[in-house]
Coordinates of C-alpha atoms in Angstrom, one line a residue:
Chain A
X1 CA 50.9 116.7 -111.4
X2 CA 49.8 117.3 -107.9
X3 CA 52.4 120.8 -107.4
X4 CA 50.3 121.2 -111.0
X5 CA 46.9 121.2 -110.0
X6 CA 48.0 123.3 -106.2
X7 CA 49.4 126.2 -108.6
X8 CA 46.4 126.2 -110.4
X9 CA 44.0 126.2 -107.6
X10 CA 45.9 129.3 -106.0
X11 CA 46.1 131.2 -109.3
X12 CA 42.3 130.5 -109.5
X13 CA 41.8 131.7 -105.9
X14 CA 43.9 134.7 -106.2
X15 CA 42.0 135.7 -109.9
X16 CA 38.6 135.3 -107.8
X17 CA 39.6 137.0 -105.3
X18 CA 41.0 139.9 -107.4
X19 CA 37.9 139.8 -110.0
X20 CA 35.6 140.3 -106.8
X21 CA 37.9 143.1 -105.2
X22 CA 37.2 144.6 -108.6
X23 CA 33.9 144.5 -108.5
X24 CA 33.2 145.6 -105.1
X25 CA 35.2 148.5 -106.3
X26 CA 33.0 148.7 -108.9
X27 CA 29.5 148.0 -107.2
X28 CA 30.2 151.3 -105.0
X29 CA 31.4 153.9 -107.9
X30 CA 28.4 153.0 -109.7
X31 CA 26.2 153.1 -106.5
X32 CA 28.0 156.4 -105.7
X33 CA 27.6 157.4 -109.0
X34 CA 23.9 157.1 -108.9
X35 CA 23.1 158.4 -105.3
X36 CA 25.6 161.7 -106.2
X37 CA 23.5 162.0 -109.1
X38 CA 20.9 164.4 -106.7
X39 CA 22.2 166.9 -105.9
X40 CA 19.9 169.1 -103.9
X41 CA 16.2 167.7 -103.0
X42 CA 13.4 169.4 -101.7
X43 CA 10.8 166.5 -99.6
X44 CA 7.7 166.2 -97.5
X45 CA 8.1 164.1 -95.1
X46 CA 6.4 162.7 -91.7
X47 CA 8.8 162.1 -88.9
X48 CA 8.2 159.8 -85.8
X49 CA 10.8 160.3 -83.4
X50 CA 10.9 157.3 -80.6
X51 CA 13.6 158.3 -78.1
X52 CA 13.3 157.2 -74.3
X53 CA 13.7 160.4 -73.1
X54 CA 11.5 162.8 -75.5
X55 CA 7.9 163.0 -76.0
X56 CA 7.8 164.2 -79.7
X57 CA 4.2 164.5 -82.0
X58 CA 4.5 163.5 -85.5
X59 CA 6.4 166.1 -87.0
X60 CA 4.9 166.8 -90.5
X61 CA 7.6 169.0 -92.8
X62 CA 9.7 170.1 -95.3
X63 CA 12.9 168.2 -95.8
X64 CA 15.6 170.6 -97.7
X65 CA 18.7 169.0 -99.2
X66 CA 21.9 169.8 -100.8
X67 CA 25.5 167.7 -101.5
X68 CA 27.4 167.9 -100.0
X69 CA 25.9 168.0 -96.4
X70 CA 23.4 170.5 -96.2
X71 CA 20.2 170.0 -94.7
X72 CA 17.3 171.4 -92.7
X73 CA 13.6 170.3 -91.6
X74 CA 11.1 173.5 -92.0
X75 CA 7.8 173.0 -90.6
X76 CA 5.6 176.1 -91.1
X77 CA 7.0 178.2 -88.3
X78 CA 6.8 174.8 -86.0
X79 CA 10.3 174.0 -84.0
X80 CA 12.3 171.1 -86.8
X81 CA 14.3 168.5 -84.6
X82 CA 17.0 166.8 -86.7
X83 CA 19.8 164.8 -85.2
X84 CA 22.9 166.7 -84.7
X85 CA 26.7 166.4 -86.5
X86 CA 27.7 162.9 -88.2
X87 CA 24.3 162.2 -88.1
X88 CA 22.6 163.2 -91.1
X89 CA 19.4 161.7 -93.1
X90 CA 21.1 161.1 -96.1
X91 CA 23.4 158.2 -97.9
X92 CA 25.0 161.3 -99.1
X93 CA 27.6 160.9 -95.2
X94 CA 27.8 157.4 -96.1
X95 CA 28.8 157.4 -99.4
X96 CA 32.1 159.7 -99.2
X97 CA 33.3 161.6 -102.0
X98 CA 36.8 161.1 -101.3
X99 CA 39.4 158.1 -101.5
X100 CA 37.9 155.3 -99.6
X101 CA 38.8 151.3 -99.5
X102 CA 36.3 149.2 -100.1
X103 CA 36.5 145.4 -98.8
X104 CA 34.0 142.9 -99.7
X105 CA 32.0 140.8 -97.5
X106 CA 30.0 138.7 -99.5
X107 CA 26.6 137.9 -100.6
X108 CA 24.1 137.6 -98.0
X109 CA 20.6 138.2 -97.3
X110 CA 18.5 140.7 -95.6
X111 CA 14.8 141.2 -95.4
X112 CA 14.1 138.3 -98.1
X113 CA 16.3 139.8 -100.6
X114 CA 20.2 139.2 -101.7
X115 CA 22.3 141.3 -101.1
X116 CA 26.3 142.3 -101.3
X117 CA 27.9 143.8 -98.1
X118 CA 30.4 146.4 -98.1
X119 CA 32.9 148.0 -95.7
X120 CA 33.6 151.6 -96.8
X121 CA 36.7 153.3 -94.8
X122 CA 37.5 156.6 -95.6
X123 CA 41.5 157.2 -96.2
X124 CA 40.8 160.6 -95.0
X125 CA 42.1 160.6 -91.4
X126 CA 39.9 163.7 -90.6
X127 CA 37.1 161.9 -91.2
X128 CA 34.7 161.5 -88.7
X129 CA 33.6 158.4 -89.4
X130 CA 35.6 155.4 -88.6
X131 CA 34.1 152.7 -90.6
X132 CA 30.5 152.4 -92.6
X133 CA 29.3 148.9 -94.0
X134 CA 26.7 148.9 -96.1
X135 CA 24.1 146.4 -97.4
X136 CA 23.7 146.6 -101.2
X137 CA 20.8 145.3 -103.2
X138 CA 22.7 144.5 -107.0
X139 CA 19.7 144.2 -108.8
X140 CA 18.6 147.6 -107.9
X141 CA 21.8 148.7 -107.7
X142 CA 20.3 150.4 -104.1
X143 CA 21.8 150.8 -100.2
X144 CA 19.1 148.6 -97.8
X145 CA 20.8 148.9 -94.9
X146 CA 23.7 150.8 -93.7
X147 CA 25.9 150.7 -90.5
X148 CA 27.8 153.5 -89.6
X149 CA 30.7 154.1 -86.9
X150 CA 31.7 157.0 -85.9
X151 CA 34.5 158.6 -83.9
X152 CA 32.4 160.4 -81.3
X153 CA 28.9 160.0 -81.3
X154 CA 28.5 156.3 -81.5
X155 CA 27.0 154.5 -84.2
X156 CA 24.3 154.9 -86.5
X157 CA 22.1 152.4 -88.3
X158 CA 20.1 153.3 -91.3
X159 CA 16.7 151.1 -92.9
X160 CA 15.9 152.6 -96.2
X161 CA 13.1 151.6 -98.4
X162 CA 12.6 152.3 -101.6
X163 CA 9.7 152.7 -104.6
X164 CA 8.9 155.8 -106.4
X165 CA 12.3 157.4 -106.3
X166 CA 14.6 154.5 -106.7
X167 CA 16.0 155.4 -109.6
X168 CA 17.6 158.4 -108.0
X169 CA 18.7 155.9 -104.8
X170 CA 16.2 158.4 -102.7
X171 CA 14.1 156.1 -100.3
X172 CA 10.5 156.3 -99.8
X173 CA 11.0 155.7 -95.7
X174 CA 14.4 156.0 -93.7
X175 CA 14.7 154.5 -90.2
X176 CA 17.7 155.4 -88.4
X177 CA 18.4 153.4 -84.9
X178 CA 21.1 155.8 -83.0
X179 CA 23.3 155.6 -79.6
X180 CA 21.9 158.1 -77.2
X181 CA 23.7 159.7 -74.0
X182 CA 21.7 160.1 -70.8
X183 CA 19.6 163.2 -70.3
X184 CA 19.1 164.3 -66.9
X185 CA 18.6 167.6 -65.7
X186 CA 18.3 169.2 -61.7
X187 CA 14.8 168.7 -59.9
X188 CA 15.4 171.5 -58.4
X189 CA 16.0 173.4 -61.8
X190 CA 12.5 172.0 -63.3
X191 CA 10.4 171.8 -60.4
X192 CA 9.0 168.5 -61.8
X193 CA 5.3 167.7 -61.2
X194 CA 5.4 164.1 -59.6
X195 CA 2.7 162.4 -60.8
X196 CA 3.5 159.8 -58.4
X197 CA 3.5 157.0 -61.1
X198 CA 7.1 154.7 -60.2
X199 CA 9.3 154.7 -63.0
X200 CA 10.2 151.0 -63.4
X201 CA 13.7 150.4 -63.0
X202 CA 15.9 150.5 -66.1
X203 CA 17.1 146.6 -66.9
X204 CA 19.6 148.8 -69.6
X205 CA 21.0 151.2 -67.7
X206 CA 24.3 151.0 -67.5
X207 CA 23.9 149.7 -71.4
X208 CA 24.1 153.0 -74.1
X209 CA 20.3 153.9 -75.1
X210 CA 19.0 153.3 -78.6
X211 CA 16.2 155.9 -80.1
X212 CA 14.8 155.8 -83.5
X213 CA 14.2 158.1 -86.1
X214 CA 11.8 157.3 -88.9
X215 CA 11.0 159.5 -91.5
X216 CA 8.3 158.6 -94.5
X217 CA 9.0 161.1 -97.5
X218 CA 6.3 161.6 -99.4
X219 CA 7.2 162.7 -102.5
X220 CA 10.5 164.6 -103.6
X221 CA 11.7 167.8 -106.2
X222 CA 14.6 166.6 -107.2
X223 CA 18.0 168.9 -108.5
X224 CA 16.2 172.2 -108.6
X225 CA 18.5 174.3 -107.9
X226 CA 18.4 175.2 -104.4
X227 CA 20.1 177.7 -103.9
X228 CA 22.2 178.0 -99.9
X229 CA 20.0 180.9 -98.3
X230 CA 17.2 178.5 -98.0
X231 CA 19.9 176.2 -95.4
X232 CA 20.7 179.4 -93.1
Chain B
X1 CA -25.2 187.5 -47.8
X2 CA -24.2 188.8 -50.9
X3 CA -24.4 192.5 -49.8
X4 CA -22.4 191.5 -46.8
X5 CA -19.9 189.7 -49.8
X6 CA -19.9 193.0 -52.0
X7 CA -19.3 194.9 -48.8
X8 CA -16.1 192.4 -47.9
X9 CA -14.9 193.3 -52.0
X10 CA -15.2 196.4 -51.6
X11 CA -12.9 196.4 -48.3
X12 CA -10.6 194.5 -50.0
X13 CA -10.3 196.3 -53.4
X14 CA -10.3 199.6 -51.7
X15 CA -6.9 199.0 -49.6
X16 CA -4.2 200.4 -52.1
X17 CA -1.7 197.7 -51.0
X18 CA -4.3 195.1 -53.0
X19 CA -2.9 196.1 -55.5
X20 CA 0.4 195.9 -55.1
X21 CA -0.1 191.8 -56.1
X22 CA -1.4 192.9 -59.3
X23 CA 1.1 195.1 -59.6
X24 CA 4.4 193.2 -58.7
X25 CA 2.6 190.7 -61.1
X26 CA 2.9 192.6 -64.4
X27 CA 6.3 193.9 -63.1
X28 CA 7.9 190.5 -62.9
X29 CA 5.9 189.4 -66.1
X30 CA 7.1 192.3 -68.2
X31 CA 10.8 191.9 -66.7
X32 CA 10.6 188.5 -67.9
X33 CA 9.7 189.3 -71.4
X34 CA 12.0 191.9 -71.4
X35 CA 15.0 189.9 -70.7
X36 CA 14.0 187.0 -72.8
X37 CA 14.1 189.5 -75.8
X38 CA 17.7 190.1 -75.6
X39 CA 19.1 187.2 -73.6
X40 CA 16.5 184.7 -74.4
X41 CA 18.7 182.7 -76.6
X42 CA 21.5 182.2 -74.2
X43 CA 18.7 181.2 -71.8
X44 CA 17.7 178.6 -73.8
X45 CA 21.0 177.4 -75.0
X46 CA 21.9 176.8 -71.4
X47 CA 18.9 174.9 -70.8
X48 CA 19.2 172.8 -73.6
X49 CA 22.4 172.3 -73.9
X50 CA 22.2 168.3 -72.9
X51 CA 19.8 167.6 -75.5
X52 CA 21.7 170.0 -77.9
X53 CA 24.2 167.7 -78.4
X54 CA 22.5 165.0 -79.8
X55 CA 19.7 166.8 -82.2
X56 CA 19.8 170.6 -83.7
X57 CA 16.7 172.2 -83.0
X58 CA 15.1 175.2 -85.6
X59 CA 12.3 177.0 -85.6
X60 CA 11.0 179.5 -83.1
X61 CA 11.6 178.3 -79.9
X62 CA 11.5 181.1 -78.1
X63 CA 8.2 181.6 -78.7
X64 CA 4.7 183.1 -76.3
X65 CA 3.8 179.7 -74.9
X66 CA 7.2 179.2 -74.3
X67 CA 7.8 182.4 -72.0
X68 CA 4.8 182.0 -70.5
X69 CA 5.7 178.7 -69.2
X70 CA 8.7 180.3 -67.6
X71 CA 6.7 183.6 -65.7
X72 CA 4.0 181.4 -64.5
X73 CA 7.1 178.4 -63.5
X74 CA 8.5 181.7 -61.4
X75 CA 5.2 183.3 -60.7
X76 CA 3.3 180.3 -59.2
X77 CA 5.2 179.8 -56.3
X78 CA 4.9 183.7 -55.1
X79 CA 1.5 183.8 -56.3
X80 CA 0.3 182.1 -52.6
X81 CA 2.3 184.7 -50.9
X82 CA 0.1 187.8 -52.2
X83 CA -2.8 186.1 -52.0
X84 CA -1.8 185.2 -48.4
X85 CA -2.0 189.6 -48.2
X86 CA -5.2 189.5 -48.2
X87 CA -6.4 185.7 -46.4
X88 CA -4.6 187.1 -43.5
X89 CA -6.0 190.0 -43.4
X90 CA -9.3 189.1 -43.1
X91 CA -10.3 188.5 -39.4
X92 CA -7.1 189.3 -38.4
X93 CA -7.1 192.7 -39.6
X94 CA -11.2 193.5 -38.3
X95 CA -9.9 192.4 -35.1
X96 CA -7.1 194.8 -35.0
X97 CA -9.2 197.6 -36.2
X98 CA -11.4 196.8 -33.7
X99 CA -14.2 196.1 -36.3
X100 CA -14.8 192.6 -35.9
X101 CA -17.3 192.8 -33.1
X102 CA -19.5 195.4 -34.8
X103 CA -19.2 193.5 -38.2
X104 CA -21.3 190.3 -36.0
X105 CA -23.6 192.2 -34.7
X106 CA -25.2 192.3 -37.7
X107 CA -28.2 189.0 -37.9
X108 CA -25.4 187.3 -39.8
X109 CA -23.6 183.6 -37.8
X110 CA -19.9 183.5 -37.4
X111 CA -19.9 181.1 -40.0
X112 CA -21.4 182.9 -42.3
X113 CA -19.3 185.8 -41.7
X114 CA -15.9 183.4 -42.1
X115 CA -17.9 181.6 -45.7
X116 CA -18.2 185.3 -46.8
X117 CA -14.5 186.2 -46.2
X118 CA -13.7 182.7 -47.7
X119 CA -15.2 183.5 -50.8
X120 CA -14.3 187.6 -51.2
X121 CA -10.9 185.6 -50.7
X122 CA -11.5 183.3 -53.8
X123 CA -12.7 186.0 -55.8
X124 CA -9.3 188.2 -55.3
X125 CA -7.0 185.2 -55.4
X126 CA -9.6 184.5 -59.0
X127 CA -8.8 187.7 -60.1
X128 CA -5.3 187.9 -59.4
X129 CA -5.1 184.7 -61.5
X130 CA -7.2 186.2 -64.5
X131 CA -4.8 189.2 -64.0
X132 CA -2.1 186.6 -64.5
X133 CA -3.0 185.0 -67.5
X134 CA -3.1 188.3 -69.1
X135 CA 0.6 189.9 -68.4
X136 CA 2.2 186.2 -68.9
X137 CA 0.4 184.7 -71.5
X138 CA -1.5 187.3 -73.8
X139 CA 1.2 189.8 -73.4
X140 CA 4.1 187.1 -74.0
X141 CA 1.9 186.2 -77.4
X142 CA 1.8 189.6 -78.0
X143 CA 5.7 190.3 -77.6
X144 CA 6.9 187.2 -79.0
X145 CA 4.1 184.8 -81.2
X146 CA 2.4 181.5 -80.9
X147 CA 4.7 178.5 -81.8
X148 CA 5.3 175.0 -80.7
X149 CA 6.4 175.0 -76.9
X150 CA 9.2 172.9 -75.6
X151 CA 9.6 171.6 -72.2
X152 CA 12.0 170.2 -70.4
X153 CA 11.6 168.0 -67.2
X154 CA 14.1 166.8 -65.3
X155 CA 14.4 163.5 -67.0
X156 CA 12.1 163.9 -70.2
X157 CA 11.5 166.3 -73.2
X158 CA 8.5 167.5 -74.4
X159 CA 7.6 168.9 -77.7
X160 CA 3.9 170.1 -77.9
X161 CA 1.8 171.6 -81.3
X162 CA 1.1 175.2 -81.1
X163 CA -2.2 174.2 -82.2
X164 CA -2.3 171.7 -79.2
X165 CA -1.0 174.5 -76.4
X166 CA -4.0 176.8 -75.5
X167 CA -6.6 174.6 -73.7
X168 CA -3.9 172.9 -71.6
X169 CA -2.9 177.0 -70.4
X170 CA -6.9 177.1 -69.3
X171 CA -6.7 174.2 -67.8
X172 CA -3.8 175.2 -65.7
X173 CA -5.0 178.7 -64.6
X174 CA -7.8 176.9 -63.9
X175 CA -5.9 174.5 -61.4
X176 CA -4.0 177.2 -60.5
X177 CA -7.0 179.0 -59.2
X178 CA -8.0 175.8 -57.0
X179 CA -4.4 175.7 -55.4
X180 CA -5.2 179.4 -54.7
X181 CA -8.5 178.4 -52.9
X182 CA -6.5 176.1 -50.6
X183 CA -4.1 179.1 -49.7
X184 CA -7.1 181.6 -48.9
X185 CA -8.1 179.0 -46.5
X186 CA -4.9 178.3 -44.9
X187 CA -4.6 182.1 -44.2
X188 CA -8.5 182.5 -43.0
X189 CA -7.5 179.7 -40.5
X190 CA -4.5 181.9 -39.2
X191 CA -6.2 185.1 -39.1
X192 CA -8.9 183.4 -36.9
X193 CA -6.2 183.0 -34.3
X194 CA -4.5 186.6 -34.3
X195 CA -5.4 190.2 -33.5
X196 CA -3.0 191.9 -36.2
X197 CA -3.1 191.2 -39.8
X198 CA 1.1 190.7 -39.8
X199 CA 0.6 187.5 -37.8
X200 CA -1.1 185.2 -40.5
X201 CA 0.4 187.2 -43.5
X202 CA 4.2 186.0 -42.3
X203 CA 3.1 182.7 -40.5
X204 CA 1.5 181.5 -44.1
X205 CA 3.9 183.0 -46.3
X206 CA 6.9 180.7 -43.9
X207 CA 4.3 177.7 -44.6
X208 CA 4.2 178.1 -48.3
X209 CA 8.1 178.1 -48.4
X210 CA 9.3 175.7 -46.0
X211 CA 6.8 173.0 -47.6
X212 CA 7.6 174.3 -50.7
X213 CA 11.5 174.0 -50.1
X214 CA 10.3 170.0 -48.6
X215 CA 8.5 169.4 -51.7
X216 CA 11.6 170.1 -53.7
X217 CA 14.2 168.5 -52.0
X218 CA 15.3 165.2 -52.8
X219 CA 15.8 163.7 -50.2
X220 CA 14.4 160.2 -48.9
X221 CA 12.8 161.5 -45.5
X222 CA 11.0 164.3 -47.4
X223 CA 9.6 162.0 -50.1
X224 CA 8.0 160.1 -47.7
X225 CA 6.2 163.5 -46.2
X226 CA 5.9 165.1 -49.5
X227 CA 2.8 163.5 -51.2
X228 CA 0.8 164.8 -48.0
X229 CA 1.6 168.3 -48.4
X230 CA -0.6 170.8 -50.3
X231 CA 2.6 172.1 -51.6
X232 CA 4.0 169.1 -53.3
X233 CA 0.1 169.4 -55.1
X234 CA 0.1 172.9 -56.0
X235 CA 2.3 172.5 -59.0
X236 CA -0.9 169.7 -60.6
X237 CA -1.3 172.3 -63.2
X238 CA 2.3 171.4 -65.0
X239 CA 0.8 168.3 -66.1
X240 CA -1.2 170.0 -68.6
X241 CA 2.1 170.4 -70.4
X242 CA 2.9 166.9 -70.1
X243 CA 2.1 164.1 -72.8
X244 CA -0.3 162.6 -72.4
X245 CA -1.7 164.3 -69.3
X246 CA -1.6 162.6 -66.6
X247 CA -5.3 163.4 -65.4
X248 CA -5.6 160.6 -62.6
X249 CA -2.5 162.7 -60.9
X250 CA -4.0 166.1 -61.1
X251 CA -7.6 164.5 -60.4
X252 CA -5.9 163.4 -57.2
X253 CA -3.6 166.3 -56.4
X254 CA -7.2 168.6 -56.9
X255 CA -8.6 166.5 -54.4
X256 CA -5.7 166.6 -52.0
X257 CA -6.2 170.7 -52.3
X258 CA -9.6 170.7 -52.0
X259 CA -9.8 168.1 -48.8
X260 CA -7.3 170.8 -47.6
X261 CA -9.3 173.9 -48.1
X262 CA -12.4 172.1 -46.2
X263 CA -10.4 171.5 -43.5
X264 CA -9.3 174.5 -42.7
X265 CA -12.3 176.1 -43.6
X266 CA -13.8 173.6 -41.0
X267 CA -11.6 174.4 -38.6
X268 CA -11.9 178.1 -39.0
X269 CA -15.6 178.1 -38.1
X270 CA -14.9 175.8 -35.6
X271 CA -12.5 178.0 -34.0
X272 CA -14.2 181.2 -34.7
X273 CA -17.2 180.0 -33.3
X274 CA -16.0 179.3 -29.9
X275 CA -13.7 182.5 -29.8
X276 CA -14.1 185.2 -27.7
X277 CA -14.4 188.4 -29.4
X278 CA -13.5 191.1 -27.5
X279 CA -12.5 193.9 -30.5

């Protein structure tokens, strides 16, 4: 009776287990299914850039996109900053297009709300990124938060908040948290005005620097069509 | 006095070689422009190339503001030296043409005489600066456009609005033409001391660059002399480009120039009061 009741507790376990494999599975086709579902976007958007070492306005734009991986920040003749390779302002990196395993890490919550976490790693061993997990809200069928690795520049966290455009997966407000290298270059090269204001020693220096993006889209045009001259 | 002061611009923008300031000005300046239209690219990829490889930057870069930035970042230190073509000229060269004694016979006081060469200086050295702003920043706007204007200190980026660029230029020139003031005094003082003009020219021109090599070295025994020299000062009107300004720094670098200027204007009557004139 007791050998009984073992065998059925691991044949319960191991249908769980596989009925939640599944469903991860499934939870990220459909969310890939809905966030590939855009394929080009045109957006104005505000973007705050908060990085140690640059001194940035508001940038106020227009945010061009189109799958796979094309993207570029036009602001009325103004000079567009984006973050450069891996990095990109869209789920679109995150959610890969080709064979990926997905491994389930459970319920948990974030911000107040339930959610289901996901590891995505691509199979593709070109890939540049290593490893992306990423905070699902079911209900909405929507990526919160995402964390990505990557092979050479670090890793990249991603806020997204949603409203208007949710039903497309396209956030109202992104805020990406990145690894930053050092910038330094020659006194004698820039001739630096010294203001004569101490810079306080760094507590974090020897500890890689963390800059933020945030960008607040303010309202999108969605699949029209855009055709690649407007990316060169 | 203000015969005697259109009398000393009339010496000074008769002498052809006055003009070879406002000359080698516009030549540089247009150089400048020139080479940033076919190499200007490559100049700025070098530049950036730290930054580069963490965000992409579109957009015109290359831009008016931009190039201006880099004639007056060139300009600014060689600036002193043609002004210091005319300061040091100025007793100096009476004396050595044997004019200086028949100049104070006139009912005019030394010091008057040294106040009126003091400001014919500021007016060339206001000129040249006008001049300036002309070749390098209405002529680069010309060649290449307004746009936003990036700059790059040694540990910090700057992006700033083309909309937010122009008054912090007038600001600068206008600095710059204080930091000029100090240099006309400096070579006043010298020519007070010397009987031909090539004295004070070279003796303030190897000022301007040694202090100007101390201000830029980093090393720990400069930095302790550098905040007391006018050349470590001279540079204030960068931090117009900064964000946000830092106005308490250039308040206090302006007053560092200007405390310098009285002095030497002080001790140029002083000296010139007490010297015995005998050309």
């Amino acid at each position: 009776m007791r050998k009984y009741r073992i065998c059925c507790l691991a044949v319960a376990m191991l249908a769980s287990t596989l009925s939640r494999a599944q469903t991860a599975d499934e939870l990220f086709a459909s969310l890939r299914t809905k966030i590939l579902q855009v394929t080009d976007y045109e957006a104005r958007v505000n973007m705050k850039i908060d990085v140690t070492y640059m001194r940035v306005p508001l940038l106020k734009g227009t945010l061009y996109f189109k799958a796979p991986d094309k993207m570029k920040l036009e602001r009325n003749g103004g000079v567009s900053i984006l973050p450069r390779k891996n990095v990109k302002l869209t789920l679109s990196n995150l959610i890969p297009t080709g064979k990926v395993t997905i491994i389930d890490m459970g319920a948990a919550a974030y911000n107040g709300k339930k959610v289901r976490i996901l590891k995505v790693v691509p199979d593709d061993e070109k890939s540049t990124i290593v490893l992306t997990k990423i905070w699902v809200d079911e209900a909405r069928l929507l990526v919160v938060h995402a964390e990505t690795t990557t092979y050479s520049d670090g890793s990249l966290v991603m806020d997204l908040d949603y409203d208007k455009y949710a039903a497309y997966a396209l956030p109202d407000r992104i805020k990406i948290f990145m690894d930053l290298k050092d910038y330094k270059l020659p006194k004698s090269v820039t001739m630096d005005y010294d203001n004569a204001t101490p810079t306080p020693p760094d507590p974090k220096q020897d500890k890689p620097k963390k800059g933020t993006i945030e960008i607040k889209y303010l309202d999108y045009k969605i699949n029209q069509g855009l055709p690649d001259s407007r990316f060169e | 006095m203000i015969k005697l002061l259109y009398i000393e611009l009339y010496k000074i923008f008769r002498r052809p070689r006055t003009y070879i300031s406002f000359g080698m000005v516009a030549a540089i300046a247009l150089l400048i422009q020139f080479a940033m239209t076919s190499g200007g690219k490559d100049f700025l990829a070098f530049g950036m190339q730290g930054i580069s490889e963490q965000f992409t930057f579109e957009g015109k870069i290359l831009n008016g503001y931009l190039v201006a930035y880099i004639i007056l970042q060139s300009l600014l230190i060689h600036i002193p030296l043609l002004i210091a073509l005319v300061g040091g000229d100025a007793l100096a060269g009476e004396a050595n043409m044997g004019t200086l004694r028949l100049v104070l016979t006139r009912p005019i006081s030394r010091a008057q005489l040294v106040l009126i060469k003091f400001c014919a200086g500021i007016i060339y050295a206001l000129a040249l600066i006008i001049w300036l702003a002309v070749v390098a920043l209405f002529m680069s706007l010309l060649f290449f456009g307004a746009g936003d204007m990036i700059n790059m200190k040694s540990d910090t980026f700057i992006l700033l609005l083309k909309d937010d660029i122009m008054w912090r230029y007038f600001l600068a020139f206008g600095f710059a033409a204080v930091a000029m003031t100090t240099i006309v005094s400096l070579s006043i003082f010298l020519s007070a001391f010397a009987e031909n003009a090539i004295g004070p020219i070279m003796t303030t021109m190897a000022i301007v660059v040694v202090l100007t090599i101390l201000s830029n070295l980093e090393l720990p025994l400069f930095n302790l002399v550098k905040p007391y020299l006018f050349t470590t000062h001279m540079i204030g009107w960068k931090g117009f480009f900064d964000d946000p300004v830092p106005y308490k720094a250039i308040g206090r670098s302006a007053l560092v120039l200007f405390s310098y200027t009285v002095g030497f204007l002080v001790l140029t009557i002083t000296y010139f009061n007490k010297k015995d004139i005998k050309s």
